Amino acid sequence: MLDLVALGEPLVQFNAVTEGPLRHVTYFEKHSAGSEANVCVAVSRLGLRSGLITRLGSDEFGLFIYEWLRGQGVDVSRVKFDPERPTGIYFVQRSYPIPGVSTVLYYRRGSAASAMTPSDLDEDYIASSRVFHTTSITMAISDSARETVIRGVEMANRHNVMVSFDVNIRRLLWPSLEEAVKAVEGVLRMVNVLFLDENEAELLFGTREPRVVFKEAEGRFGISRVVLKMGLRGSMAKWDGEVVEAKAFQVPVKDPIGAGDAYAGVFLASVLKGHPPSRSILRASAAAAMVVMVRGDEENLPRETDLETFLRNYGLSDVELR
Ligand code: KDG
């Protein structure tokens, strides 16, 4: 039995070693990334079992991701290789033109993962998990991938597997924001745990006010577990009637990409390990801070002991809750 099964596209990330516009960057560092894969690694680092459903190209980059994920303890038994299409990649430009902000350049159109279809879903595999996690990124990469997300969520619903959905709207991947919102709204009725940031809250619910967001999510879509990320102002969650919040940890930022996945993965893993929502949100916030201190989305995802050490450094240790 797995604790979390995710559906989505892993990508090779080429992260600029130096800051500034990519036209002048000479060296790039290679990392394994992609939102749902990041969540799988976050869960696995904390000692739980995760698995990824996806397609990779039968190429060097596909093998790199496959071996990396396997090395991180992620179950790759449902990863298929496509001999025709390449593994998706993207480049990260750091701190230009806005300091501390990264921008991305995707090369993923026609990728192996974009050719995913519902035939890639193994219902027994999904049914054997405690959580099914995906994002709107996978809904954006192709019509067949979007269909795969919808069928996967339906399967999870059929077997009472908790559906976790990170809104994660990537403007570059959608023809318009209206289309993104429409697609997201199409699955929300089937979602049990919703992660979103303030911009996404504004788009979906017309407000950034946490308590109104919680009320709207519950009233319109029946979602009683909502986690709202508010950047440097921290995060708030409503979890089955209980409202909890956590501050954002101030750390030196090398690359903010991957923070949201660290947050979602560690939040979910913490809940699955029996931590109360108040502790889960704090651990998630800590993990998000740890990840942005380096280039790459997955390298700094913490093990239990490192998460504890980080929290202890802020006087927030509580080991008996582990
Ligand atoms: O959340 C980090 C991801 O956004 C990054 O690794 C790439 O999955 C990715 C995407 O589609 O933007």
Coordinates of C-alpha atoms and ligand atoms in Angstrom, one line a residue:
M1 CA 0.0 0.0 0.0
L2 CA 1.2 3.5 -0.9
D3 CA 0.6 6.6 1.1
L4 CA 0.4 9.0 -1.9
V5 CA 0.1 8.4 -5.6
A6 CA 0.6 11.5 -7.8
L7 CA -0.1 12.0 -11.5
G8 CA 1.9 14.6 -13.5
E9 CA 4.9 15.5 -15.6
P10 CA 8.4 15.3 -14.3
L11 CA 10.8 17.6 -16.0
V12 CA 14.5 18.1 -16.2
Q13 CA 15.2 21.6 -14.8
F14 CA 18.3 23.5 -16.1
N15 CA 18.9 26.1 -13.4
A16 CA 21.1 29.0 -14.2
V17 CA 24.2 28.9 -12.1
T18 CA 24.6 32.7 -12.3
E19 CA 21.8 35.3 -11.9
G20 CA 20.7 37.5 -14.7
P21 CA 19.1 37.1 -18.2
L22 CA 19.5 33.6 -19.8
R23 CA 21.1 35.1 -22.9
H24 CA 24.2 35.8 -20.9
V25 CA 24.2 32.7 -18.7
T26 CA 26.8 30.1 -19.6
Y27 CA 26.4 27.4 -17.0
F28 CA 23.3 25.5 -16.0
E29 CA 22.8 22.9 -13.3
K30 CA 20.7 19.8 -14.1
H31 CA 18.0 18.8 -11.6
S32 CA 15.0 16.5 -11.5
A33 CA 11.8 18.5 -11.0
G34 CA 8.1 18.9 -12.0
S35 CA 5.4 19.7 -9.5
E36 CA 3.9 16.3 -8.8
A37 CA 7.3 14.5 -8.8
N38 CA 8.5 17.0 -6.3
V39 CA 5.5 16.2 -4.0
C40 CA 6.4 12.5 -4.3
V41 CA 10.0 13.1 -3.2
A42 CA 8.8 15.3 -0.3
V43 CA 6.6 12.5 0.9
S44 CA 9.3 9.9 0.5
R45 CA 11.9 11.9 2.3
L46 CA 9.7 11.9 5.4
G47 CA 9.7 8.1 5.3
L48 CA 6.3 7.5 3.6
R49 CA 5.6 5.6 0.4
S50 CA 4.9 7.6 -2.8
G51 CA 4.4 6.6 -6.4
L52 CA 4.2 8.6 -9.6
I53 CA 2.0 7.9 -12.7
T54 CA 3.6 9.5 -15.8
R55 CA 5.3 9.0 -19.1
L56 CA 9.0 9.8 -19.8
G57 CA 10.9 9.9 -23.1
S58 CA 13.1 6.9 -23.9
D59 CA 16.1 9.3 -23.8
E60 CA 18.9 10.2 -21.4
F61 CA 16.8 12.8 -19.6
G62 CA 14.0 10.3 -19.1
L63 CA 16.5 7.8 -17.6
F64 CA 18.0 10.5 -15.4
I65 CA 14.5 11.3 -13.9
Y66 CA 13.6 7.6 -13.6
E67 CA 16.8 6.8 -11.8
W68 CA 16.7 9.9 -9.6
L69 CA 13.1 9.2 -8.5
R70 CA 13.9 5.6 -7.9
G71 CA 16.9 6.6 -5.8
Q72 CA 14.7 8.9 -3.7
G73 CA 12.5 5.9 -2.9
V74 CA 9.6 6.9 -5.2
D75 CA 7.7 3.9 -6.7
V76 CA 8.3 4.1 -10.5
S77 CA 6.4 1.0 -11.4
R78 CA 3.8 3.0 -13.2
V79 CA 6.2 5.2 -15.1
K80 CA 6.0 4.4 -18.9
F81 CA 8.7 5.2 -21.5
D82 CA 7.6 6.7 -24.8
P83 CA 10.0 5.8 -27.7
E84 CA 8.6 8.6 -29.9
R85 CA 8.4 11.7 -27.7
P86 CA 11.0 13.5 -25.6
T87 CA 11.2 14.1 -21.9
G88 CA 10.1 17.7 -21.1
I89 CA 12.7 20.2 -20.0
Y90 CA 12.8 23.8 -18.7
F91 CA 15.3 26.5 -17.9
V92 CA 15.3 28.7 -14.9
Q93 CA 16.4 32.4 -15.0
R94 CA 17.1 33.7 -11.5
S95 CA 16.8 37.2 -10.0
Y96 CA 16.2 39.0 -13.3
P97 CA 14.6 41.4 -13.9
I98 CA 13.1 41.1 -10.4
P99 CA 15.5 40.3 -7.6
G100 CA 14.7 37.0 -5.8
V101 CA 12.1 36.0 -8.5
S102 CA 12.8 33.2 -10.9
T103 CA 11.2 32.9 -14.4
V104 CA 10.9 29.7 -16.5
L105 CA 11.3 28.8 -20.1
Y106 CA 9.6 25.6 -21.0
Y107 CA 10.5 23.1 -23.7
R108 CA 7.8 20.6 -23.1
R109 CA 5.3 20.9 -26.0
G110 CA 4.8 17.4 -27.5
S111 CA 6.6 15.8 -24.6
A112 CA 6.1 12.1 -23.6
A113 CA 4.0 13.1 -20.6
S114 CA 1.7 15.3 -22.7
A115 CA 0.7 12.1 -24.6
M116 CA -0.6 10.5 -21.4
T117 CA -4.1 9.1 -21.7
P118 CA -6.5 7.5 -19.2
S119 CA -5.0 4.1 -20.3
D120 CA -2.0 5.0 -18.2
L121 CA -4.1 4.8 -15.0
D122 CA -4.1 1.7 -13.0
E123 CA -7.3 1.8 -10.8
D124 CA -6.0 -0.8 -8.3
Y125 CA -2.8 1.2 -7.8
I126 CA -4.8 4.4 -7.1
A127 CA -7.2 2.5 -4.9
S128 CA -4.3 1.1 -2.9
S129 CA -3.2 4.6 -1.9
R130 CA -4.3 6.9 0.9
V131 CA -4.0 10.1 -1.1
F132 CA -4.2 10.9 -4.9
H133 CA -2.4 14.1 -5.7
T134 CA -2.3 16.2 -8.9
T135 CA -2.3 19.8 -10.2
S136 CA -3.7 21.9 -13.0
I137 CA -0.3 21.8 -14.6
T138 CA -1.1 18.3 -15.9
M139 CA -4.5 19.6 -17.0
A140 CA -2.8 22.2 -19.1
I141 CA -0.2 20.2 -21.1
S142 CA -2.7 18.5 -23.4
D143 CA -6.3 17.4 -23.8
S144 CA -5.5 13.8 -23.2
A145 CA -3.5 14.6 -20.0
R146 CA -6.4 16.7 -18.8
E147 CA -8.7 13.7 -19.4
T148 CA -6.3 11.5 -17.5
V149 CA -6.4 13.9 -14.5
I150 CA -10.3 13.8 -14.5
R151 CA -10.4 10.0 -14.8
G152 CA -7.7 9.6 -12.1
V153 CA -9.7 11.9 -9.7
E154 CA -12.9 9.9 -10.5
M155 CA -11.1 6.6 -9.7
A156 CA -9.8 8.0 -6.4
N157 CA -13.3 9.2 -5.5
R158 CA -14.7 5.8 -6.3
H159 CA -12.4 4.2 -3.8
N160 CA -12.6 6.9 -1.1
V161 CA -9.0 7.8 -1.6
M162 CA -8.4 11.4 -0.5
V163 CA -8.0 13.7 -3.5
S164 CA -5.4 16.4 -3.1
F165 CA -5.3 19.2 -5.7
D166 CA -2.8 22.0 -5.9
V167 CA -4.2 24.7 -8.2
N168 CA -0.8 25.7 -9.5
I169 CA -2.0 27.7 -12.5
R170 CA 0.9 28.2 -14.9
R171 CA 0.0 31.1 -17.1
L172 CA 2.5 30.1 -19.8
L173 CA 0.7 26.8 -20.3
W174 CA -2.9 28.0 -20.8
P175 CA -4.3 30.0 -23.8
S176 CA -6.1 32.2 -21.3
L177 CA -6.7 32.5 -17.6
E178 CA -10.4 31.9 -18.2
E179 CA -9.7 28.5 -19.7
A180 CA -7.5 27.6 -16.7
V181 CA -10.2 28.6 -14.2
K182 CA -12.8 26.7 -16.2
A183 CA -10.7 23.5 -16.2
V184 CA -9.9 23.8 -12.4
E185 CA -13.6 24.4 -11.6
G186 CA -14.4 21.3 -13.5
V187 CA -12.6 19.1 -11.0
L188 CA -13.1 20.9 -7.7
R189 CA -16.3 19.1 -6.8
M190 CA -14.2 15.9 -6.6
V191 CA -11.4 17.4 -4.6
N192 CA -11.0 16.8 -0.8
V193 CA -7.8 18.9 -0.1
L194 CA -7.2 22.1 -1.9
F195 CA -3.9 24.0 -2.0
L196 CA -3.8 27.5 -3.6
D197 CA -2.1 30.8 -3.3
E198 CA -3.7 34.3 -3.1
N199 CA -3.6 35.0 -6.8
E200 CA -5.4 31.7 -7.5
A201 CA -7.9 32.5 -4.7
E202 CA -8.6 35.8 -6.4
L203 CA -9.1 34.1 -9.8
L204 CA -11.3 31.3 -8.4
F205 CA -13.2 33.0 -5.6
G206 CA -12.8 36.7 -6.3
T207 CA -11.1 37.3 -2.9
R208 CA -7.8 36.9 -1.0
E209 CA -9.5 37.0 2.4
P210 CA -8.7 33.6 3.9
R211 CA -12.0 33.1 5.7
V212 CA -14.0 34.0 2.7
V213 CA -11.9 31.7 0.5
F214 CA -12.6 28.8 3.0
K215 CA -16.3 29.6 3.0
E216 CA -16.5 29.8 -0.8
A217 CA -14.5 26.6 -1.3
E218 CA -16.8 24.8 1.0
G219 CA -20.0 26.4 -0.2
R220 CA -19.4 26.1 -3.9
F221 CA -17.4 22.9 -4.1
G222 CA -17.9 21.1 -0.8
I223 CA -14.2 21.3 0.1
S224 CA -13.6 21.3 3.8
R225 CA -9.8 21.1 3.8
V226 CA -8.3 24.2 2.2
V227 CA -4.7 25.5 2.5
L228 CA -4.0 29.1 1.4
K229 CA -0.4 30.2 0.9
M230 CA 0.2 33.9 1.4
G231 CA 3.9 34.3 0.5
L232 CA 5.9 36.2 3.1
R233 CA 2.7 36.7 5.2
G234 CA 2.6 32.9 5.9
S235 CA -0.2 30.5 5.3
M236 CA -3.6 29.6 6.7
A237 CA -5.6 26.4 6.5
K238 CA -9.1 25.3 7.3
W239 CA -9.2 21.6 8.1
D240 CA -12.5 20.1 9.0
G241 CA -13.7 23.2 10.8
E242 CA -10.4 24.1 12.5
V243 CA -8.5 27.2 11.3
V244 CA -4.7 27.1 11.7
E245 CA -1.9 29.4 10.5
A246 CA 1.8 29.5 10.2
K247 CA 4.3 32.2 9.7
A248 CA 6.7 32.2 6.7
F249 CA 10.3 31.6 7.7
Q250 CA 12.7 34.3 6.5
V251 CA 15.7 32.7 4.8
P252 CA 18.2 33.6 2.1
V253 CA 16.5 32.8 -1.2
K254 CA 18.5 31.3 -4.1
D255 CA 15.5 30.1 -6.2
P256 CA 11.8 30.2 -5.0
I257 CA 10.7 27.5 -7.5
G258 CA 9.5 24.3 -5.8
A259 CA 8.4 26.0 -2.5
G260 CA 4.7 25.2 -3.2
D261 CA 5.4 21.5 -3.8
A262 CA 7.6 21.2 -0.7
Y263 CA 4.8 22.8 1.2
A264 CA 2.0 20.5 -0.2
G265 CA 4.1 17.3 0.1
V266 CA 5.2 18.0 3.7
F267 CA 1.7 19.1 4.7
L268 CA 0.2 15.9 3.3
A269 CA 2.9 13.7 4.7
S270 CA 2.5 15.3 8.1
V271 CA -1.2 14.8 8.2
L272 CA -0.8 11.2 7.1
K273 CA 1.7 10.7 9.9
G274 CA -0.9 11.9 12.4
H275 CA 0.3 15.4 13.1
P276 CA -2.5 17.8 13.9
P277 CA -3.2 20.5 11.3
S278 CA -1.5 23.2 13.4
R279 CA 1.8 21.2 13.4
S280 CA 1.4 20.1 9.7
I281 CA 1.1 23.7 8.5
L282 CA 4.2 24.7 10.5
R283 CA 6.2 21.8 9.1
A284 CA 5.0 22.6 5.6
S285 CA 6.1 26.2 5.9
A286 CA 9.5 25.2 7.2
A287 CA 10.0 22.8 4.3
A288 CA 9.1 25.5 1.8
A289 CA 11.7 27.8 3.3
M290 CA 14.4 25.1 3.2
V291 CA 13.8 24.3 -0.5
V292 CA 14.3 27.9 -1.7
M293 CA 17.7 28.2 -0.1
V294 CA 19.3 26.3 -3.0
R295 CA 18.8 25.8 -6.7
G296 CA 16.7 22.8 -7.6
D297 CA 13.3 21.8 -6.2
E298 CA 14.1 18.5 -4.5
E299 CA 17.6 18.5 -3.1
N300 CA 16.7 20.4 0.1
L301 CA 13.4 18.6 0.8
P302 CA 14.0 17.6 4.4
R303 CA 14.2 14.3 6.3
E304 CA 12.5 14.2 9.7
T305 CA 15.7 15.0 11.6
D306 CA 16.6 18.0 9.4
L307 CA 13.1 19.4 9.7
E308 CA 13.3 19.1 13.4
T309 CA 16.7 20.8 13.5
F310 CA 15.3 23.6 11.4
L311 CA 12.3 24.1 13.6
R312 CA 14.4 23.8 16.8
N313 CA 16.6 26.6 15.5
Y314 CA 13.4 28.8 15.6
G315 CA 12.5 27.5 19.0
L316 CA 9.6 25.5 17.5
S317 CA 10.7 21.9 18.2
D318 CA 8.1 19.4 19.4
V319 CA 9.6 16.0 18.7
E320 CA 7.0 14.0 20.7
L321 CA 4.5 14.9 18.0
R322 CA 6.5 13.1 15.3
Ligands
KDG1 O1 6.4 23.8 -8.6 C1 7.7 23.7 -9.3 C2 7.3 23.3 -10.6 O2 6.6 24.3 -11.2 C3 8.5 23.1 -11.5 O3 9.4 22.1 -11.1 C4 8.1 22.9 -13.0 O4 6.3 21.4 -12.8 C5 6.7 22.4 -13.2 C6 5.9 23.3 -14.0 O5 5.2 22.8 -14.8 O6 6.0 24.5 -13.8

